């Protein structure tokens, strides 16, 4: 009888029906997965911002774009990739001493940089869709576990023909525990998704700003060439 009135989370899990147990385990796994993504992406965004700040500082101190590109070509963070994409296009257009058509080069340079920005933002946004899915689906999965658990509780009540609180409470608590786990998984996932999406947006704005400054610098050099 003591076990039947034990309403601790572990006791509720052990007393649950196999279907509700599967729901609970799935929600717990989803919660762990979402936290892993949140921690990983948060650290990644912090690292990218630090790298961008350092890279831009070196960029504006460089004496020439060619020398700077040769020195930074092996870097793999987003700011460096955008700069490398632009320089690669510039070198291709002027390869072999060919006459550079300024407007055509500006167009191709802008296109190459925009593609690089989209690619880097896509990499930074990796797995954010998982957070969005967990945040939107988990409450409904928990609700399914609750409905199933309540159906089972009512069936047990009908079988025993006993409606005292000691008989009803464990089954109802077990069912509601599934909803609690659903919210436990969903709330951090939704908050993490919104915060990370905002962080990615800030990085994207920074990359766009850097790319525009870089393109302006290239444009001024082209104008200076006559």
PDB file of C-alpha atoms in Angstrom:
ATOM      1  CA  UNK A   1       0.000   0.000   0.000  1.00  0.00           C
ATOM      2  CA  UNK A   2       2.913   2.346   0.728  1.00  0.00           C
ATOM      3  CA  UNK A   3       4.178   1.921  -2.804  1.00  0.00           C
ATOM      4  CA  UNK A   4       0.746   2.770  -4.193  1.00  0.00           C
ATOM      5  CA  UNK A   5       0.732   6.111  -2.380  1.00  0.00           C
ATOM      6  CA  UNK A   6       4.334   7.003  -3.278  1.00  0.00           C
ATOM      7  CA  UNK A   7       4.023   9.986  -5.631  1.00  0.00           C
ATOM      8  CA  UNK A   8       7.735  10.626  -6.234  1.00  0.00           C
ATOM      9  CA  UNK A   9       8.794  11.039  -9.906  1.00  0.00           C
ATOM     10  CA  UNK A  10      10.601   7.692  -9.923  1.00  0.00           C
ATOM     11  CA  UNK A  11       7.635   5.888  -8.347  1.00  0.00           C
ATOM     12  CA  UNK A  12       5.248   7.498 -10.846  1.00  0.00           C
ATOM     13  CA  UNK A  13       7.465   6.333 -13.692  1.00  0.00           C
ATOM     14  CA  UNK A  14       7.740   2.777 -12.387  1.00  0.00           C
ATOM     15  CA  UNK A  15       3.967   2.533 -11.843  1.00  0.00           C
ATOM     16  CA  UNK A  16       3.169   3.897 -15.310  1.00  0.00           C
ATOM     17  CA  UNK A  17       1.831   1.871 -18.201  1.00  0.00           C
ATOM     18  CA  UNK A  18       4.368   0.838 -20.857  1.00  0.00           C
ATOM     19  CA  UNK A  19       2.943   3.412 -23.307  1.00  0.00           C
ATOM     20  CA  UNK A  20       3.302   6.221 -20.764  1.00  0.00           C
ATOM     21  CA  UNK A  21       6.814   5.033 -19.917  1.00  0.00           C
ATOM     22  CA  UNK A  22       7.793   5.261 -23.581  1.00  0.00           C
ATOM     23  CA  UNK A  23       6.363   8.786 -23.716  1.00  0.00           C
ATOM     24  CA  UNK A  24       8.266   9.811 -20.578  1.00  0.00           C
ATOM     25  CA  UNK A  25      11.570   8.354 -21.771  1.00  0.00           C
ATOM     26  CA  UNK A  26      11.126  10.022 -25.156  1.00  0.00           C
ATOM     27  CA  UNK A  27      10.442  13.405 -23.568  1.00  0.00           C
ATOM     28  CA  UNK A  28      13.424  13.083 -21.258  1.00  0.00           C
ATOM     29  CA  UNK A  29      15.652  12.202 -24.223  1.00  0.00           C
ATOM     30  CA  UNK A  30      14.262  15.189 -26.151  1.00  0.00           C
ATOM     31  CA  UNK A  31      15.036  17.462 -23.204  1.00  0.00           C
ATOM     32  CA  UNK A  32      18.639  16.223 -23.003  1.00  0.00           C
ATOM     33  CA  UNK A  33      19.008  16.613 -26.771  1.00  0.00           C
ATOM     34  CA  UNK A  34      17.668  20.173 -26.716  1.00  0.00           C
ATOM     35  CA  UNK A  35      20.015  21.178 -23.888  1.00  0.00           C
ATOM     36  CA  UNK A  36      22.972  19.701 -25.787  1.00  0.00           C
ATOM     37  CA  UNK A  37      22.048  21.770 -28.850  1.00  0.00           C
ATOM     38  CA  UNK A  38      21.529  24.926 -26.787  1.00  0.00           C
ATOM     39  CA  UNK A  39      24.915  24.615 -25.082  1.00  0.00           C
ATOM     40  CA  UNK A  40      26.745  23.722 -28.305  1.00  0.00           C
ATOM     41  CA  UNK A  41      25.210  26.527 -30.393  1.00  0.00           C
ATOM     42  CA  UNK A  42      25.657  29.104 -27.626  1.00  0.00           C
ATOM     43  CA  UNK A  43      29.351  28.297 -27.369  1.00  0.00           C
ATOM     44  CA  UNK A  44      29.646  28.369 -31.163  1.00  0.00           C
ATOM     45  CA  UNK A  45      28.070  31.830 -31.434  1.00  0.00           C
ATOM     46  CA  UNK A  46      30.340  33.210 -28.723  1.00  0.00           C
ATOM     47  CA  UNK A  47      33.365  31.785 -30.496  1.00  0.00           C
ATOM     48  CA  UNK A  48      32.270  33.214 -33.853  1.00  0.00           C
ATOM     49  CA  UNK A  49      31.777  36.692 -32.383  1.00  0.00           C
ATOM     50  CA  UNK A  50      35.236  36.644 -30.768  1.00  0.00           C
ATOM     51  CA  UNK A  51      36.832  35.423 -33.990  1.00  0.00           C
ATOM     52  CA  UNK A  52      35.001  38.051 -36.053  1.00  0.00           C
ATOM     53  CA  UNK A  53      36.120  40.847 -33.754  1.00  0.00           C
ATOM     54  CA  UNK A  54      39.756  39.724 -33.902  1.00  0.00           C
ATOM     55  CA  UNK A  55      39.627  39.186 -37.665  1.00  0.00           C
ATOM     56  CA  UNK A  56      38.110  42.584 -38.395  1.00  0.00           C
ATOM     57  CA  UNK A  57      40.728  44.239 -36.196  1.00  0.00           C
ATOM     58  CA  UNK A  58      43.520  42.623 -38.217  1.00  0.00           C
ATOM     59  CA  UNK A  59      41.703  43.393 -41.476  1.00  0.00           C
ATOM     60  CA  UNK A  60      41.622  47.140 -40.921  1.00  0.00           C
ATOM     61  CA  UNK A  61      45.294  47.171 -39.897  1.00  0.00           C
ATOM     62  CA  UNK A  62      46.434  45.284 -43.027  1.00  0.00           C
ATOM     63  CA  UNK A  63      48.554  47.148 -45.576  1.00  0.00           C
ATOM     64  CA  UNK A  64      47.113  45.334 -48.602  1.00  0.00           C
ATOM     65  CA  UNK A  65      44.244  42.954 -49.325  1.00  0.00           C
ATOM     66  CA  UNK A  66      46.509  40.496 -51.156  1.00  0.00           C
ATOM     67  CA  UNK A  67      48.990  40.161 -48.310  1.00  0.00           C
ATOM     68  CA  UNK A  68      46.220  39.887 -45.752  1.00  0.00           C
ATOM     69  CA  UNK A  69      44.484  37.205 -47.809  1.00  0.00           C
ATOM     70  CA  UNK A  70      47.688  35.177 -48.081  1.00  0.00           C
ATOM     71  CA  UNK A  71      48.139  35.366 -44.322  1.00  0.00           C
ATOM     72  CA  UNK A  72      44.540  34.538 -43.404  1.00  0.00           C
ATOM     73  CA  UNK A  73      43.565  32.092 -46.176  1.00  0.00           C
ATOM     74  CA  UNK A  74      43.552  29.035 -43.917  1.00  0.00           C
ATOM     75  CA  UNK A  75      41.125  30.457 -41.336  1.00  0.00           C
ATOM     76  CA  UNK A  76      37.712  28.778 -41.352  1.00  0.00           C
ATOM     77  CA  UNK A  77      35.436  31.043 -39.301  1.00  0.00           C
ATOM     78  CA  UNK A  78      32.566  32.925 -41.055  1.00  0.00           C
ATOM     79  CA  UNK A  79      34.251  36.351 -41.443  1.00  0.00           C
ATOM     80  CA  UNK A  80      37.341  34.774 -42.972  1.00  0.00           C
ATOM     81  CA  UNK A  81      35.266  32.614 -45.306  1.00  0.00           C
ATOM     82  CA  UNK A  82      33.379  35.642 -46.595  1.00  0.00           C
ATOM     83  CA  UNK A  83      36.608  37.569 -47.149  1.00  0.00           C
ATOM     84  CA  UNK A  84      38.199  34.568 -48.883  1.00  0.00           C
ATOM     85  CA  UNK A  85      35.177  34.157 -51.167  1.00  0.00           C
ATOM     86  CA  UNK A  86      35.436  37.789 -52.225  1.00  0.00           C
ATOM     87  CA  UNK A  87      39.189  37.649 -52.781  1.00  0.00           C
ATOM     88  CA  UNK A  88      38.906  34.403 -54.735  1.00  0.00           C
ATOM     89  CA  UNK A  89      36.411  36.011 -57.101  1.00  0.00           C
ATOM     90  CA  UNK A  90      38.587  39.101 -57.432  1.00  0.00           C
ATOM     91  CA  UNK A  91      41.651  37.000 -58.313  1.00  0.00           C
ATOM     92  CA  UNK A  92      39.700  34.952 -60.846  1.00  0.00           C
ATOM     93  CA  UNK A  93      38.463  38.101 -62.581  1.00  0.00           C
ATOM     94  CA  UNK A  94      41.950  39.620 -62.880  1.00  0.00           C
ATOM     95  CA  UNK A  95      43.778  36.377 -63.620  1.00  0.00           C
ATOM     96  CA  UNK A  96      46.321  36.513 -66.439  1.00  0.00           C
ATOM     97  CA  UNK A  97      46.361  40.306 -66.501  1.00  0.00           C
ATOM     98  CA  UNK A  98      42.949  40.489 -68.131  1.00  0.00           C
ATOM     99  CA  UNK A  99      41.197  43.836 -68.243  1.00  0.00           C
ATOM    100  CA  UNK A 100      38.774  44.008 -65.334  1.00  0.00           C
ATOM    101  CA  UNK A 101      35.282  45.265 -66.093  1.00  0.00           C
ATOM    102  CA  UNK A 102      34.445  47.072 -62.906  1.00  0.00           C
ATOM    103  CA  UNK A 103      30.674  46.705 -62.886  1.00  0.00           C
ATOM    104  CA  UNK A 104      30.836  43.046 -63.765  1.00  0.00           C
ATOM    105  CA  UNK A 105      33.396  42.425 -61.027  1.00  0.00           C
ATOM    106  CA  UNK A 106      31.304  44.298 -58.463  1.00  0.00           C
ATOM    107  CA  UNK A 107      28.283  42.182 -59.369  1.00  0.00           C
ATOM    108  CA  UNK A 108      30.169  38.889 -59.206  1.00  0.00           C
ATOM    109  CA  UNK A 109      31.874  39.918 -55.968  1.00  0.00           C
ATOM    110  CA  UNK A 110      28.550  40.763 -54.357  1.00  0.00           C
ATOM    111  CA  UNK A 111      27.043  37.470 -55.529  1.00  0.00           C
ATOM    112  CA  UNK A 112      29.968  35.396 -54.224  1.00  0.00           C
ATOM    113  CA  UNK A 113      29.876  37.128 -50.850  1.00  0.00           C
ATOM    114  CA  UNK A 114      26.108  36.753 -50.502  1.00  0.00           C
ATOM    115  CA  UNK A 115      26.388  33.037 -51.234  1.00  0.00           C
ATOM    116  CA  UNK A 116      29.122  32.760 -48.602  1.00  0.00           C
ATOM    117  CA  UNK A 117      26.986  34.602 -46.044  1.00  0.00           C
ATOM    118  CA  UNK A 118      24.005  32.339 -46.707  1.00  0.00           C
ATOM    119  CA  UNK A 119      26.211  29.272 -46.354  1.00  0.00           C
ATOM    120  CA  UNK A 120      27.775  30.417 -43.071  1.00  0.00           C
ATOM    121  CA  UNK A 121      24.437  31.455 -41.579  1.00  0.00           C
ATOM    122  CA  UNK A 122      23.026  28.080 -42.583  1.00  0.00           C
ATOM    123  CA  UNK A 123      25.851  26.336 -40.732  1.00  0.00           C
ATOM    124  CA  UNK A 124      25.293  28.473 -37.642  1.00  0.00           C
ATOM    125  CA  UNK A 125      21.564  27.687 -37.772  1.00  0.00           C
ATOM    126  CA  UNK A 126      22.239  23.964 -37.903  1.00  0.00           C
ATOM    127  CA  UNK A 127      19.901  21.964 -35.608  1.00  0.00           C
ATOM    128  CA  UNK A 128      17.846  24.994 -34.574  1.00  0.00           C
ATOM    129  CA  UNK A 129      14.969  23.319 -36.402  1.00  0.00           C
ATOM    130  CA  UNK A 130      15.316  20.455 -33.909  1.00  0.00           C
ATOM    131  CA  UNK A 131      14.733  22.902 -31.043  1.00  0.00           C
ATOM    132  CA  UNK A 132      11.690  24.308 -32.819  1.00  0.00           C
ATOM    133  CA  UNK A 133      10.302  20.802 -33.323  1.00  0.00           C
ATOM    134  CA  UNK A 134      10.882  19.774 -29.703  1.00  0.00           C
ATOM    135  CA  UNK A 135       9.347  22.998 -28.449  1.00  0.00           C
ATOM    136  CA  UNK A 136       6.193  22.611 -30.510  1.00  0.00           C
ATOM    137  CA  UNK A 137       5.685  18.832 -30.317  1.00  0.00           C
ATOM    138  CA  UNK A 138       6.678  17.967 -26.728  1.00  0.00           C
ATOM    139  CA  UNK A 139       3.542  19.397 -25.042  1.00  0.00           C
ATOM    140  CA  UNK A 140       1.313  17.344 -27.332  1.00  0.00           C
ATOM    141  CA  UNK A 141       3.345  14.194 -26.710  1.00  0.00           C
ATOM    142  CA  UNK A 142       3.031  14.819 -22.985  1.00  0.00           C
ATOM    143  CA  UNK A 143      -0.692  15.390 -23.380  1.00  0.00           C
ATOM    144  CA  UNK A 144      -0.992  12.078 -25.202  1.00  0.00           C
ATOM    145  CA  UNK A 145       0.713  10.370 -22.266  1.00  0.00           C
ATOM    146  CA  UNK A 146      -1.663  12.126 -19.879  1.00  0.00           C
ATOM    147  CA  UNK A 147      -4.773  11.101 -21.791  1.00  0.00           C
ATOM    148  CA  UNK A 148      -3.553   7.517 -22.000  1.00  0.00           C
ATOM    149  CA  UNK A 149      -2.708   7.473 -18.292  1.00  0.00           C
ATOM    150  CA  UNK A 150      -6.098   8.900 -17.278  1.00  0.00           C
ATOM    151  CA  UNK A 151      -7.882   6.312 -19.432  1.00  0.00           C
ATOM    152  CA  UNK A 152      -5.887   3.601 -17.660  1.00  0.00           C
ATOM    153  CA  UNK A 153      -6.651   5.135 -14.248  1.00  0.00           C
ATOM    154  CA  UNK A 154     -10.386   5.220 -14.948  1.00  0.00           C
ATOM    155  CA  UNK A 155     -10.267   1.625 -16.138  1.00  0.00           C
ATOM    156  CA  UNK A 156      -8.584   0.591 -12.871  1.00  0.00           C
ATOM    157  CA  UNK A 157     -11.164   2.538 -10.860  1.00  0.00           C
ATOM    158  CA  UNK A 158     -13.992   0.804 -12.707  1.00  0.00           C
ATOM    159  CA  UNK A 159     -12.373  -2.592 -12.137  1.00  0.00           C
ATOM    160  CA  UNK A 160     -11.874  -2.068  -8.391  1.00  0.00           C
ATOM    161  CA  UNK A 161     -15.118  -0.077  -7.933  1.00  0.00           C
ATOM    162  CA  UNK A 162     -13.260   2.076  -5.432  1.00  0.00           C
ATOM    163  CA  UNK A 163     -13.155   5.861  -5.884  1.00  0.00           C
ATOM    164  CA  UNK A 164     -11.275   6.841  -2.740  1.00  0.00           C
ATOM    165  CA  UNK A 165      -8.469   9.385  -3.081  1.00  0.00           C
ATOM    166  CA  UNK A 166      -5.825   6.774  -2.235  1.00  0.00           C
ATOM    167  CA  UNK A 167      -6.884   4.765  -5.298  1.00  0.00           C
ATOM    168  CA  UNK A 168      -7.475   7.677  -7.698  1.00  0.00           C
ATOM    169  CA  UNK A 169      -4.479   9.892  -6.859  1.00  0.00           C
ATOM    170  CA  UNK A 170      -1.603   7.662  -8.081  1.00  0.00           C
ATOM    171  CA  UNK A 171      -3.150   7.104 -11.511  1.00  0.00           C
ATOM    172  CA  UNK A 172      -4.009  10.784 -12.023  1.00  0.00           C
ATOM    173  CA  UNK A 173      -0.581  11.912 -10.776  1.00  0.00           C
ATOM    174  CA  UNK A 174       1.109   9.421 -13.093  1.00  0.00           C
ATOM    175  CA  UNK A 175      -0.891  10.770 -16.032  1.00  0.00           C
ATOM    176  CA  UNK A 176      -0.198  14.429 -15.229  1.00  0.00           C
ATOM    177  CA  UNK A 177       3.498  13.667 -14.794  1.00  0.00           C
ATOM    178  CA  UNK A 178       3.674  13.034 -18.544  1.00  0.00           C
ATOM    179  CA  UNK A 179       2.327  16.531 -19.235  1.00  0.00           C
ATOM    180  CA  UNK A 180       4.859  17.988 -16.794  1.00  0.00           C
ATOM    181  CA  UNK A 181       7.681  16.240 -18.650  1.00  0.00           C
ATOM    182  CA  UNK A 182       6.328  17.573 -21.943  1.00  0.00           C
ATOM    183  CA  UNK A 183       6.504  21.131 -20.611  1.00  0.00           C
ATOM    184  CA  UNK A 184       9.903  20.409 -19.063  1.00  0.00           C
ATOM    185  CA  UNK A 185      11.195  19.528 -22.526  1.00  0.00           C
ATOM    186  CA  UNK A 186       9.328  22.229 -24.452  1.00  0.00           C
ATOM    187  CA  UNK A 187       9.964  25.383 -22.426  1.00  0.00           C
ATOM    188  CA  UNK A 188      13.799  25.374 -22.546  1.00  0.00           C
ATOM    189  CA  UNK A 189      13.671  24.352 -26.221  1.00  0.00           C
ATOM    190  CA  UNK A 190      11.440  27.310 -27.147  1.00  0.00           C
ATOM    191  CA  UNK A 191      13.475  29.800 -25.104  1.00  0.00           C
ATOM    192  CA  UNK A 192      16.739  28.407 -26.468  1.00  0.00           C
ATOM    193  CA  UNK A 193      15.447  28.506 -30.048  1.00  0.00           C
ATOM    194  CA  UNK A 194      14.393  32.157 -29.776  1.00  0.00           C
ATOM    195  CA  UNK A 195      17.635  33.231 -28.121  1.00  0.00           C
ATOM    196  CA  UNK A 196      19.829  31.333 -30.589  1.00  0.00           C
ATOM    197  CA  UNK A 197      17.827  32.613 -33.554  1.00  0.00           C
ATOM    198  CA  UNK A 198      18.389  36.136 -32.263  1.00  0.00           C
ATOM    199  CA  UNK A 199      22.104  35.393 -31.868  1.00  0.00           C
ATOM    200  CA  UNK A 200      22.361  34.041 -35.410  1.00  0.00           C
ATOM    201  CA  UNK A 201      20.579  37.160 -36.665  1.00  0.00           C
ATOM    202  CA  UNK A 202      23.138  39.358 -34.912  1.00  0.00           C
ATOM    203  CA  UNK A 203      26.022  37.405 -36.442  1.00  0.00           C
ATOM    204  CA  UNK A 204      24.396  37.647 -39.867  1.00  0.00           C
ATOM    205  CA  UNK A 205      24.030  41.425 -39.495  1.00  0.00           C
ATOM    206  CA  UNK A 206      27.691  41.654 -38.517  1.00  0.00           C
ATOM    207  CA  UNK A 207      28.748  39.573 -41.520  1.00  0.00           C
ATOM    208  CA  UNK A 208      26.633  41.678 -43.858  1.00  0.00           C
ATOM    209  CA  UNK A 209      28.140  44.871 -42.436  1.00  0.00           C
ATOM    210  CA  UNK A 210      31.689  43.543 -42.842  1.00  0.00           C
ATOM    211  CA  UNK A 211      30.968  42.365 -46.397  1.00  0.00           C
ATOM    212  CA  UNK A 212      29.656  45.793 -47.385  1.00  0.00           C
ATOM    213  CA  UNK A 213      32.750  47.496 -45.964  1.00  0.00           C
ATOM    214  CA  UNK A 214      34.960  45.006 -47.786  1.00  0.00           C
ATOM    215  CA  UNK A 215      33.127  45.576 -51.069  1.00  0.00           C
ATOM    216  CA  UNK A 216      33.413  49.342 -50.632  1.00  0.00           C
ATOM    217  CA  UNK A 217      37.158  48.959 -50.125  1.00  0.00           C
ATOM    218  CA  UNK A 218      37.472  46.847 -53.265  1.00  0.00           C
ATOM    219  CA  UNK A 219      35.357  49.361 -55.180  1.00  0.00           C
ATOM    220  CA  UNK A 220      37.627  52.213 -54.133  1.00  0.00           C
ATOM    221  CA  UNK A 221      40.685  50.243 -55.249  1.00  0.00           C
ATOM    222  CA  UNK A 222      39.089  49.585 -58.630  1.00  0.00           C
ATOM    223  CA  UNK A 223      38.300  53.272 -59.032  1.00  0.00           C
ATOM    224  CA  UNK A 224      41.870  54.151 -58.116  1.00  0.00           C
ATOM    225  CA  UNK A 225      43.139  51.872 -60.899  1.00  0.00           C
ATOM    226  CA  UNK A 226      41.385  54.072 -63.400  1.00  0.00           C
TER     227      UNK A 226
END
